[in-house]
Coordinates of C-alpha atoms and ligand atoms in Angstrom, one line a residue:
M334 CA -54.9 24.9 -203.6
A335 CA -55.8 28.4 -204.8
S336 CA -57.2 30.4 -201.9
A337 CA -60.4 31.5 -203.9
A338 CA -61.4 27.8 -204.2
R339 CA -64.7 26.5 -202.8
I340 CA -64.4 24.3 -199.8
A341 CA -67.1 22.4 -197.9
V342 CA -66.5 22.0 -194.2
L343 CA -68.5 19.1 -192.8
G344 CA -69.4 19.4 -189.2
G345 CA -70.2 22.5 -187.1
G346 CA -68.6 21.5 -183.8
I347 CA -65.6 23.4 -182.4
T348 CA -63.3 21.6 -184.9
G349 CA -65.4 22.5 -188.0
V350 CA -66.0 26.1 -187.0
T351 CA -62.4 26.8 -186.1
S352 CA -61.5 25.3 -189.5
A353 CA -64.0 27.5 -191.3
Y354 CA -62.5 30.5 -189.6
Y355 CA -58.9 29.9 -190.7
L356 CA -60.0 28.9 -194.2
A357 CA -62.2 32.0 -194.7
R358 CA -59.4 34.2 -193.4
S359 CA -57.1 32.6 -196.0
G360 CA -59.6 33.6 -198.8
F361 CA -61.5 30.3 -199.4
Q362 CA -65.2 30.3 -200.2
V363 CA -66.4 28.2 -197.3
T364 CA -69.7 26.3 -196.9
L365 CA -70.2 24.6 -193.6
I366 CA -72.8 21.8 -193.4
E367 CA -74.1 20.9 -189.9
R368 CA -77.1 18.6 -189.1
Q369 CA -78.0 20.4 -186.0
P370 CA -79.9 23.8 -185.9
G371 CA -76.7 25.6 -184.8
A372 CA -73.0 25.3 -184.1
G373 CA -71.4 23.4 -181.3
L374 CA -74.5 21.5 -180.2
E375 CA -73.1 18.0 -179.9
T376 CA -69.8 17.0 -178.2
S377 CA -68.6 20.7 -178.1
F378 CA -71.7 21.7 -176.1
A379 CA -71.1 21.2 -172.3
N380 CA -67.6 19.7 -172.1
G381 CA -65.2 20.3 -169.2
G382 CA -64.1 23.6 -170.6
L383 CA -60.4 23.0 -169.9
V384 CA -57.7 24.2 -172.3
T385 CA -54.9 22.0 -170.8
P386 CA -51.7 21.3 -172.6
S387 CA -50.7 20.0 -169.2
M388 CA -53.0 17.0 -169.7
S389 CA -51.4 15.8 -173.0
D390 CA -50.6 12.3 -171.7
P391 CA -53.0 9.9 -173.4
W392 CA -55.4 7.5 -171.8
A393 CA -53.5 4.6 -173.2
A394 CA -50.8 4.2 -170.5
P395 CA -49.0 1.4 -168.8
G396 CA -51.2 0.0 -166.0
I397 CA -54.5 1.0 -167.7
P398 CA -55.3 -2.6 -169.0
R399 CA -55.2 -3.9 -165.5
L400 CA -57.5 -1.1 -164.2
L401 CA -59.9 -1.6 -167.1
L402 CA -60.3 -5.2 -166.2
K403 CA -60.8 -4.3 -162.5
W404 CA -63.5 -1.7 -163.5
L405 CA -65.3 -3.9 -166.1
G406 CA -69.0 -3.3 -165.8
R407 CA -68.6 -1.2 -162.5
E408 CA -71.0 1.7 -162.5
G409 CA -69.0 4.0 -160.2
S410 CA -65.6 3.6 -162.0
P411 CA -63.9 6.4 -163.9
F412 CA -63.6 4.1 -167.0
L413 CA -66.6 1.9 -167.6
V414 CA -66.6 -0.7 -170.3
R415 CA -70.1 -2.1 -170.7
L416 CA -70.1 -5.8 -171.4
G417 CA -72.5 -5.3 -174.3
A418 CA -70.1 -2.9 -176.0
I419 CA -67.2 -5.4 -176.2
P420 CA -68.0 -7.0 -179.6
G421 CA -68.1 -3.5 -181.3
L422 CA -64.9 -2.5 -179.5
T423 CA -62.6 -5.3 -180.4
S424 CA -60.6 -3.8 -183.2
W425 CA -60.3 -0.3 -181.6
G426 CA -59.7 -2.0 -178.2
L427 CA -56.8 -4.0 -179.5
R428 CA -55.2 -1.0 -181.0
F429 CA -55.7 0.9 -177.7
L430 CA -54.1 -1.9 -175.7
A431 CA -51.1 -2.0 -178.1
Q432 CA -50.5 1.7 -177.1
C433 CA -50.4 0.9 -173.3
N434 CA -46.7 0.7 -172.9
A435 CA -44.1 3.2 -171.7
R436 CA -42.5 3.9 -175.1
S437 CA -45.8 4.6 -176.9
W438 CA -47.1 6.6 -173.9
R439 CA -44.0 8.9 -174.0
K440 CA -44.2 9.3 -177.8
N441 CA -47.9 10.0 -177.9
T442 CA -47.6 12.5 -175.0
E443 CA -44.9 14.3 -176.9
T444 CA -46.9 14.4 -180.1
T445 CA -50.1 15.5 -178.3
L446 CA -48.2 18.2 -176.3
R447 CA -46.7 19.6 -179.5
L448 CA -50.2 20.1 -180.9
C449 CA -51.8 21.3 -177.6
T450 CA -49.1 23.9 -177.0
Y451 CA -49.4 25.2 -180.6
S452 CA -53.1 25.2 -180.3
H453 CA -53.2 27.2 -177.1
Q454 CA -50.9 29.8 -178.7
S455 CA -53.3 29.8 -181.7
L456 CA -56.2 30.4 -179.4
K457 CA -54.5 33.3 -177.8
D458 CA -53.7 34.7 -181.3
L459 CA -57.3 34.3 -182.4
V460 CA -58.5 36.1 -179.2
S461 CA -56.3 39.0 -180.0
E462 CA -57.4 39.1 -183.6
T463 CA -61.1 38.9 -182.9
G464 CA -61.7 39.9 -179.3
I465 CA -64.0 36.8 -179.0
D466 CA -65.7 36.2 -175.6
Y467 CA -65.9 32.7 -174.2
D468 CA -65.9 33.3 -170.4
A469 CA -62.2 32.6 -170.3
N470 CA -60.8 31.7 -166.9
R471 CA -57.0 32.1 -166.9
S472 CA -56.1 30.7 -163.5
G473 CA -54.4 27.6 -164.7
T474 CA -55.4 24.1 -163.5
L475 CA -54.8 22.4 -160.2
H476 CA -54.4 18.6 -160.2
L477 CA -55.5 17.5 -156.8
F478 CA -54.5 14.3 -155.0
R479 CA -56.2 12.4 -152.3
D480 CA -53.3 10.0 -151.7
E481 CA -49.5 9.8 -152.1
F482 CA -49.9 7.0 -154.7
S483 CA -51.9 9.0 -157.2
M484 CA -49.7 12.0 -156.6
E485 CA -46.6 10.0 -157.4
K486 CA -48.2 8.6 -160.6
T487 CA -49.2 12.0 -161.9
R488 CA -45.7 13.4 -161.0
Q489 CA -44.4 11.2 -163.8
S490 CA -46.5 12.9 -166.4
A491 CA -45.7 16.3 -164.8
E492 CA -42.0 15.5 -165.1
L493 CA -42.5 14.5 -168.8
V494 CA -44.5 17.5 -169.8
G495 CA -42.2 19.7 -167.6
S496 CA -39.2 18.4 -169.6
L497 CA -41.0 19.5 -172.7
G498 CA -41.6 23.0 -171.4
V499 CA -44.8 23.0 -169.4
R500 CA -44.4 25.0 -166.1
S501 CA -45.9 23.6 -162.9
S502 CA -45.4 23.8 -159.2
V503 CA -46.0 21.0 -156.6
L504 CA -48.1 22.1 -153.6
D505 CA -48.9 20.6 -150.3
A506 CA -52.5 20.6 -149.0
D507 CA -52.1 24.1 -147.4
G508 CA -50.6 25.4 -150.7
C509 CA -53.7 24.1 -152.6
A510 CA -56.0 25.9 -150.2
E511 CA -54.0 29.0 -150.5
L512 CA -54.4 28.9 -154.3
E513 CA -58.1 28.0 -154.1
P514 CA -59.6 29.0 -150.8
A515 CA -62.8 27.0 -151.6
L516 CA -60.7 23.9 -150.7
A517 CA -59.8 25.1 -147.2
S518 CA -62.5 22.8 -145.6
Q519 CA -61.0 19.8 -147.4
L520 CA -57.5 19.9 -146.0
D521 CA -57.8 16.5 -144.2
R522 CA -58.7 14.8 -147.5
I523 CA -56.1 16.3 -149.8
S524 CA -52.5 15.2 -149.8
G525 CA -51.4 17.8 -152.3
G526 CA -51.6 19.0 -155.9
I527 CA -49.7 20.2 -159.0
H528 CA -50.6 23.6 -160.3
Y529 CA -50.1 24.3 -164.0
P530 CA -50.4 28.1 -164.3
G531 CA -50.2 28.2 -168.1
D532 CA -53.5 26.3 -168.7
E533 CA -56.8 28.0 -169.0
A534 CA -60.5 27.2 -169.2
G535 CA -63.6 28.6 -171.0
D536 CA -66.9 27.8 -172.5
A537 CA -66.3 25.8 -175.7
H538 CA -69.9 26.2 -176.8
M539 CA -70.0 29.9 -176.4
F540 CA -66.6 30.1 -178.2
T541 CA -68.0 28.0 -181.1
Q542 CA -71.1 30.0 -181.4
N543 CA -69.4 33.4 -181.3
L544 CA -66.7 32.2 -183.7
A545 CA -69.5 31.1 -186.1
T546 CA -70.9 34.6 -186.0
I547 CA -67.4 36.0 -186.8
C548 CA -67.1 33.4 -189.7
A549 CA -70.5 34.5 -191.1
S550 CA -69.1 38.1 -191.2
L551 CA -66.1 36.7 -193.2
G552 CA -68.5 35.3 -195.7
V553 CA -68.8 31.6 -194.5
E554 CA -72.2 30.1 -195.6
F555 CA -73.7 28.0 -192.8
R556 CA -76.1 25.3 -193.8
Y557 CA -77.7 24.2 -190.6
G558 CA -80.2 21.4 -190.2
E559 CA -78.6 19.6 -193.2
T560 CA -77.2 16.1 -193.0
V561 CA -74.3 14.9 -195.1
E562 CA -75.0 11.6 -196.7
R563 CA -71.9 10.9 -198.8
I564 CA -68.9 12.4 -200.5
E565 CA -68.6 11.7 -204.2
V566 CA -65.2 11.2 -205.9
E567 CA -64.4 11.5 -209.6
G568 CA -61.1 10.6 -211.1
G569 CA -59.5 10.3 -207.6
A570 CA -60.7 13.8 -206.5
V571 CA -63.6 15.1 -204.4
S572 CA -66.4 16.3 -206.7
T573 CA -69.6 16.7 -204.7
V574 CA -71.0 16.5 -201.2
V575 CA -74.4 14.9 -201.2
T576 CA -76.8 15.9 -198.3
D577 CA -80.4 15.2 -197.5
R578 CA -81.3 18.5 -199.1
G579 CA -79.3 18.3 -202.3
E580 CA -75.7 18.7 -203.4
V581 CA -72.8 21.0 -202.7
V582 CA -70.2 21.2 -205.4
A583 CA -66.7 21.9 -204.0
D584 CA -63.1 21.9 -205.0
A585 CA -62.2 20.5 -201.6
C586 CA -63.9 19.0 -198.6
L587 CA -62.8 19.0 -195.0
V588 CA -64.2 16.3 -192.7
A589 CA -64.7 17.6 -189.1
L590 CA -67.6 15.3 -188.2
G591 CA -66.3 14.0 -184.9
N592 CA -67.8 10.6 -184.2
A593 CA -69.6 10.5 -187.6
S594 CA -66.3 10.8 -189.6
A595 CA -65.3 7.2 -189.7
S596 CA -68.6 5.9 -191.2
L597 CA -68.7 8.6 -193.8
L598 CA -65.2 7.9 -195.0
R599 CA -65.3 4.1 -194.9
P600 CA -67.0 3.9 -198.4
L601 CA -64.0 5.9 -199.8
G602 CA -61.6 3.3 -198.4
I603 CA -60.4 5.5 -195.6
K604 CA -60.5 3.7 -192.3
L605 CA -60.3 5.8 -189.1
P606 CA -60.2 4.1 -185.7
I607 CA -62.5 6.6 -183.8
Y608 CA -64.6 5.3 -180.9
P609 CA -67.4 7.5 -179.3
V610 CA -66.3 7.5 -175.6
K611 CA -69.2 8.8 -173.6
G612 CA -68.6 11.5 -170.9
Y613 CA -70.9 13.4 -168.6
S614 CA -71.1 16.9 -167.1
V615 CA -73.3 18.6 -164.6
T616 CA -73.4 22.5 -164.6
Y617 CA -74.4 24.5 -161.5
P618 CA -75.2 28.2 -161.5
V619 CA -73.1 30.1 -159.0
G620 CA -76.0 32.4 -158.1
G621 CA -75.4 33.8 -154.7
W622 CA -73.0 31.1 -153.6
N623 CA -70.0 32.9 -152.0
G624 CA -67.9 29.8 -151.6
A625 CA -67.7 29.0 -155.3
P626 CA -64.2 27.8 -156.5
V627 CA -62.4 29.9 -159.1
V628 CA -59.3 27.9 -160.0
P629 CA -60.3 24.9 -162.2
F630 CA -59.2 21.6 -160.6
V631 CA -58.9 18.0 -161.7
D632 CA -59.0 14.9 -159.6
D633 CA -56.8 12.6 -161.7
A634 CA -57.6 9.4 -159.9
R635 CA -61.4 9.8 -160.5
K636 CA -61.0 11.6 -163.9
I637 CA -63.3 14.4 -162.8
G638 CA -62.7 18.1 -163.3
I639 CA -64.5 21.0 -161.5
V640 CA -64.3 24.1 -163.6
R641 CA -65.5 27.6 -163.0
I642 CA -66.8 29.0 -166.3
G643 CA -68.3 32.5 -166.0
D644 CA -71.2 32.4 -163.6
R645 CA -71.3 28.6 -163.6
V646 CA -69.4 25.7 -162.1
R647 CA -69.1 22.6 -164.3
V648 CA -68.3 19.1 -163.0
A649 CA -67.2 16.9 -165.9
G650 CA -65.6 13.6 -166.6
T651 CA -65.8 9.8 -166.6
A652 CA -65.5 7.6 -169.6
E653 CA -68.0 5.0 -170.7
F654 CA -67.6 2.6 -173.6
N655 CA -71.1 1.9 -174.9
G656 CA -71.2 2.6 -178.6
H657 CA -73.1 5.6 -179.9
D658 CA -75.6 5.5 -177.0
K659 CA -76.2 9.1 -175.7
S660 CA -78.8 8.4 -173.0
L661 CA -78.2 10.1 -169.7
N662 CA -77.4 7.4 -167.2
R663 CA -78.8 8.6 -163.8
K664 CA -76.2 6.7 -161.8
R665 CA -73.3 8.3 -163.7
I666 CA -74.8 11.7 -163.2
D667 CA -75.4 10.9 -159.5
N668 CA -71.7 10.0 -159.2
L669 CA -70.7 13.5 -160.4
E670 CA -73.3 15.2 -158.2
R671 CA -72.2 13.3 -155.2
Y672 CA -68.5 14.2 -155.8
F673 CA -69.4 17.9 -156.1
L674 CA -71.7 18.0 -153.1
D675 CA -69.3 16.0 -151.0
L676 CA -66.6 18.6 -151.7
F677 CA -68.9 21.6 -151.4
P678 CA -71.8 20.7 -149.0
D679 CA -72.5 24.5 -148.7
Y680 CA -73.7 24.7 -152.4
P681 CA -77.1 26.2 -151.8
D682 CA -79.3 24.7 -154.5
R683 CA -78.5 21.2 -155.6
A684 CA -81.7 20.8 -157.6
K685 CA -80.3 23.3 -160.1
G686 CA -77.6 21.0 -161.6
E687 CA -78.0 20.4 -165.3
G688 CA -76.8 17.0 -166.6
W689 CA -75.4 16.5 -170.0
T690 CA -73.7 13.7 -171.9
G691 CA -71.4 13.8 -175.0
L692 CA -69.4 11.3 -177.0
R693 CA -65.7 12.0 -177.4
P694 CA -64.4 11.1 -180.8
T695 CA -61.4 9.1 -179.5
T696 CA -58.5 7.4 -181.3
P697 CA -56.5 4.6 -179.7
D698 CA -53.4 6.8 -179.3
G699 CA -55.3 9.9 -178.3
I700 CA -54.0 11.8 -181.4
P701 CA -56.4 13.3 -184.0
Y702 CA -56.2 12.8 -187.8
L703 CA -55.1 16.0 -189.5
G704 CA -54.4 16.8 -193.1
A705 CA -54.6 15.2 -196.5
T706 CA -56.0 11.8 -197.6
P707 CA -55.3 9.6 -200.6
V708 CA -58.4 11.3 -202.3
R709 CA -57.4 14.6 -203.9
G710 CA -59.1 17.6 -202.2
L711 CA -60.3 15.6 -199.2
Y712 CA -58.9 16.6 -195.8
L713 CA -59.3 15.5 -192.2
N714 CA -59.6 17.4 -188.9
T715 CA -61.1 14.8 -186.6
G716 CA -60.6 12.4 -183.7
H717 CA -59.8 14.8 -181.0
G718 CA -61.0 12.6 -178.1
H719 CA -60.9 14.2 -174.6
L720 CA -58.9 17.2 -175.7
G721 CA -60.8 18.6 -178.7
W722 CA -61.3 22.1 -177.2
T723 CA -57.6 22.3 -176.3
M724 CA -56.5 21.2 -179.7
S725 CA -59.1 23.0 -181.8
C726 CA -57.4 26.2 -182.9
G727 CA -54.0 24.6 -183.6
S728 CA -55.5 21.7 -185.5
A729 CA -57.6 24.0 -187.7
R730 CA -54.8 26.4 -188.4
A731 CA -52.3 23.6 -189.3
V732 CA -54.9 21.8 -191.6
C733 CA -55.7 25.2 -193.3
D734 CA -51.9 25.5 -194.0
V735 CA -51.9 22.0 -195.5
I736 CA -54.9 22.9 -197.7
T737 CA -53.4 26.1 -198.9
G738 CA -50.0 24.4 -199.6
R739 CA -48.2 26.4 -196.9
D740 CA -45.9 24.6 -194.5
P741 CA -47.7 24.2 -191.2
E742 CA -45.9 25.9 -188.3
I743 CA -45.7 22.6 -186.4
D744 CA -44.4 19.2 -187.4
L745 CA -47.5 17.1 -188.1
S746 CA -45.8 13.8 -188.0
G747 CA -47.8 11.3 -185.9
M748 CA -51.0 13.3 -186.6
T749 CA -51.5 12.5 -190.3
L750 CA -52.9 9.4 -192.1
Q751 CA -49.6 9.0 -193.9
S752 CA -47.4 9.1 -190.7
R753 CA -49.2 6.4 -188.7
Ligands
LIG79 C1 -67.7 15.1 -170.7 C2 -66.7 15.7 -171.7 C3 -65.8 16.5 -171.2 C4 -64.8 17.1 -172.0 N1 -63.9 18.0 -171.5 C5 -63.0 18.6 -172.3 C6 -62.1 19.5 -171.8 O1 -62.2 19.9 -170.6 N2 -61.1 20.0 -172.6 C7 -61.0 19.6 -173.9 O2 -60.1 20.1 -174.6 N3 -61.9 18.7 -174.5 C8 -62.9 18.2 -173.7 N4 -63.7 17.3 -174.2 C9 -63.6 16.9 -175.6 C10 -64.2 17.8 -176.6 O3 -65.5 18.2 -176.2 C11 -64.3 17.2 -178.0 O4 -63.1 16.6 -178.4 C12 -64.7 18.2 -179.0 O5 -66.0 18.8 -178.7 C13 -64.9 17.5 -180.4 O6 -65.3 18.5 -181.3 P1 -65.7 18.1 -182.8 O7 -66.0 19.3 -183.5 O8 -64.7 17.2 -183.4 O9 -67.0 17.2 -182.6 P2 -68.5 17.7 -182.4 O10 -68.6 18.8 -181.5 O11 -69.3 16.5 -182.0 O12 -68.9 18.2 -183.8 C14 -69.1 17.3 -184.9 C15 -70.4 17.9 -185.6 O13 -70.6 17.1 -186.8 C16 -72.1 17.1 -186.9 N5 -72.4 16.0 -187.8 C17 -72.2 14.7 -187.5 N6 -72.6 13.9 -188.6 C18 -73.1 14.8 -189.5 C19 -73.7 14.6 -190.8 N7 -73.8 13.4 -191.3 N8 -74.1 15.7 -191.4 C20 -73.9 17.0 -190.9 N9 -73.4 17.2 -189.7 C21 -73.0 16.1 -189.0 C22 -72.6 17.0 -185.5 O14 -73.9 17.4 -185.4 C23 -71.6 17.8 -184.7 O15 -72.1 19.1 -184.5 C24 -64.7 16.7 -173.4 C25 -65.7 15.9 -173.9 C26 -66.7 15.3 -173.1 C27 -67.7 14.4 -173.6

C-alpha cells in the first residue's frame, strides 16, 4: 500500500499507539479512534510493567488442565475459573486445552519468543530514536522459588528459552538476596531463583501516553471519546469505519481493539478466539520507604510479579475467567496485598495501595493475531494476552511492514490468520 494512504487505527492502547507510531513514521496519514478520553486507559493502564522475553512460555502447558480443575471456583488460586463463566468459555476453553501438550507448548514458546525478542529490540530502537521516558528499570527479572518443585518446573522453561538465546543465571537463596537486598529477610522462605538480566520493566501507560504525544507531532489525528461501531466493506475491501460520531473514510484499517476486536470482526466473517482474562494490580508509592525492592521479581507458582516502576512498587498478577466483568473483587486484591505485606512487613503505609483490574485479550496459544485478513485493506494487531507490553513494539513494527508491502524483519508464521 502506498505510504501516503489514509489508515484508521482502531484502539488507543499500547498496541494501537505503537502501530500509529510506525505507520506515521512510514508516511501514512493516520487517524486513531479510541473510545476513552485518552490513550492507554484500559488494559494498558496499570499492568505488571514487565518486558520479559524470558516469560515467553504460554499459559497452555502440560499439567495446567489438572491444576485448573483443582483451582475451579477457588478464590485464592492463581487461575480462577468462575463456574458461571464456563458456558461462555467452552469453545475458547477447548482450544486452550488442545494446546496443553509438550509439542504445542514448545512450538508456541518458540513463536512467542521470536516476537518478544524482536519486540524488545524494537523498543530499544524506539527509545534511541525518540528518547521517550517510561520509568524504565533495566535490572532484569528474578524468578523466585519457594520450593524445589516449582524451581525444577521453571528450570524447564529456562532451559528452552536458554537454548533459544535468552541468558539467565541460577541463584541460591543467598544469591537472590545479594542481587536484591530487599529479600534478605526472606532467606528461610526462598529456595532459589533464576535471574534474566536481559529483561526490563517500565510503565506501559506512561509509555503509551508519551508515545501518543510523539505520534501527534508526527501528524497522527487522535479521535478520543469516539466508539467504533462497525467496519464497512465494499467489493471485498475496507471502505469506511462507522463510529458513534460519524464516519472515517480510509484506504486501510488496523484493528488493535484488544478484547473488543473479536466482536467487531465477527460480522465480517473473521472469527478470533480472544478471551478477556482478568488480572489485578496494586500500586504502592515508595515514599520514604528505604527497604523498597529495585529488581523486579516474579513468583511463578503464584503468578505474581513485584515490580519497581519509578517511585512506585507494583504487585500484579492472577488470572480470572469471568467474561468481560471488570469489577474489583476485594478478595483478589486482598490476596495481592497480603502477598506483598507478608514479604515486606516494613512497608510504612499499607492504606496507600491502589487497586486496579484489567482484561488481558488472550488467545488459546498465547500468540497474537498480526497482519492481513481476507478483507483487502483490513489488518490485525490484537490478542496479546499477558505479554502485550513486551510484544507491542515488535508487533506494531512487523504489521506496519506488512501494510507497506515490505518484508517484516521476523518470520510471522504462527502469528497470522493464514498460518494457524
Ligand atoms: C494484571 C495485568 C498484568 C499484566 N502485566 C503485563 C506485564 O507485566 N508485561 C506485559 O508485557 N503485559 C502485561 N499485561 C498484558 C498487557 O497489559 C496487555 O496485553 C496489553 O495492555 C494489551 O494492549 P492492547 O492495546 O491490545 O489493549 P488495550 O490496552 O485494552 O487497548 C484496546 C483499546 O481499544 C479501545 N476500544 C475498545 N473497543 C473500542 C471501540 N468499539 N471503539 C473505540 N475504542 C475501543 C479500548 O478503550 C482500549 O483503549 C498485563 C495485563 C494485566 C491485566
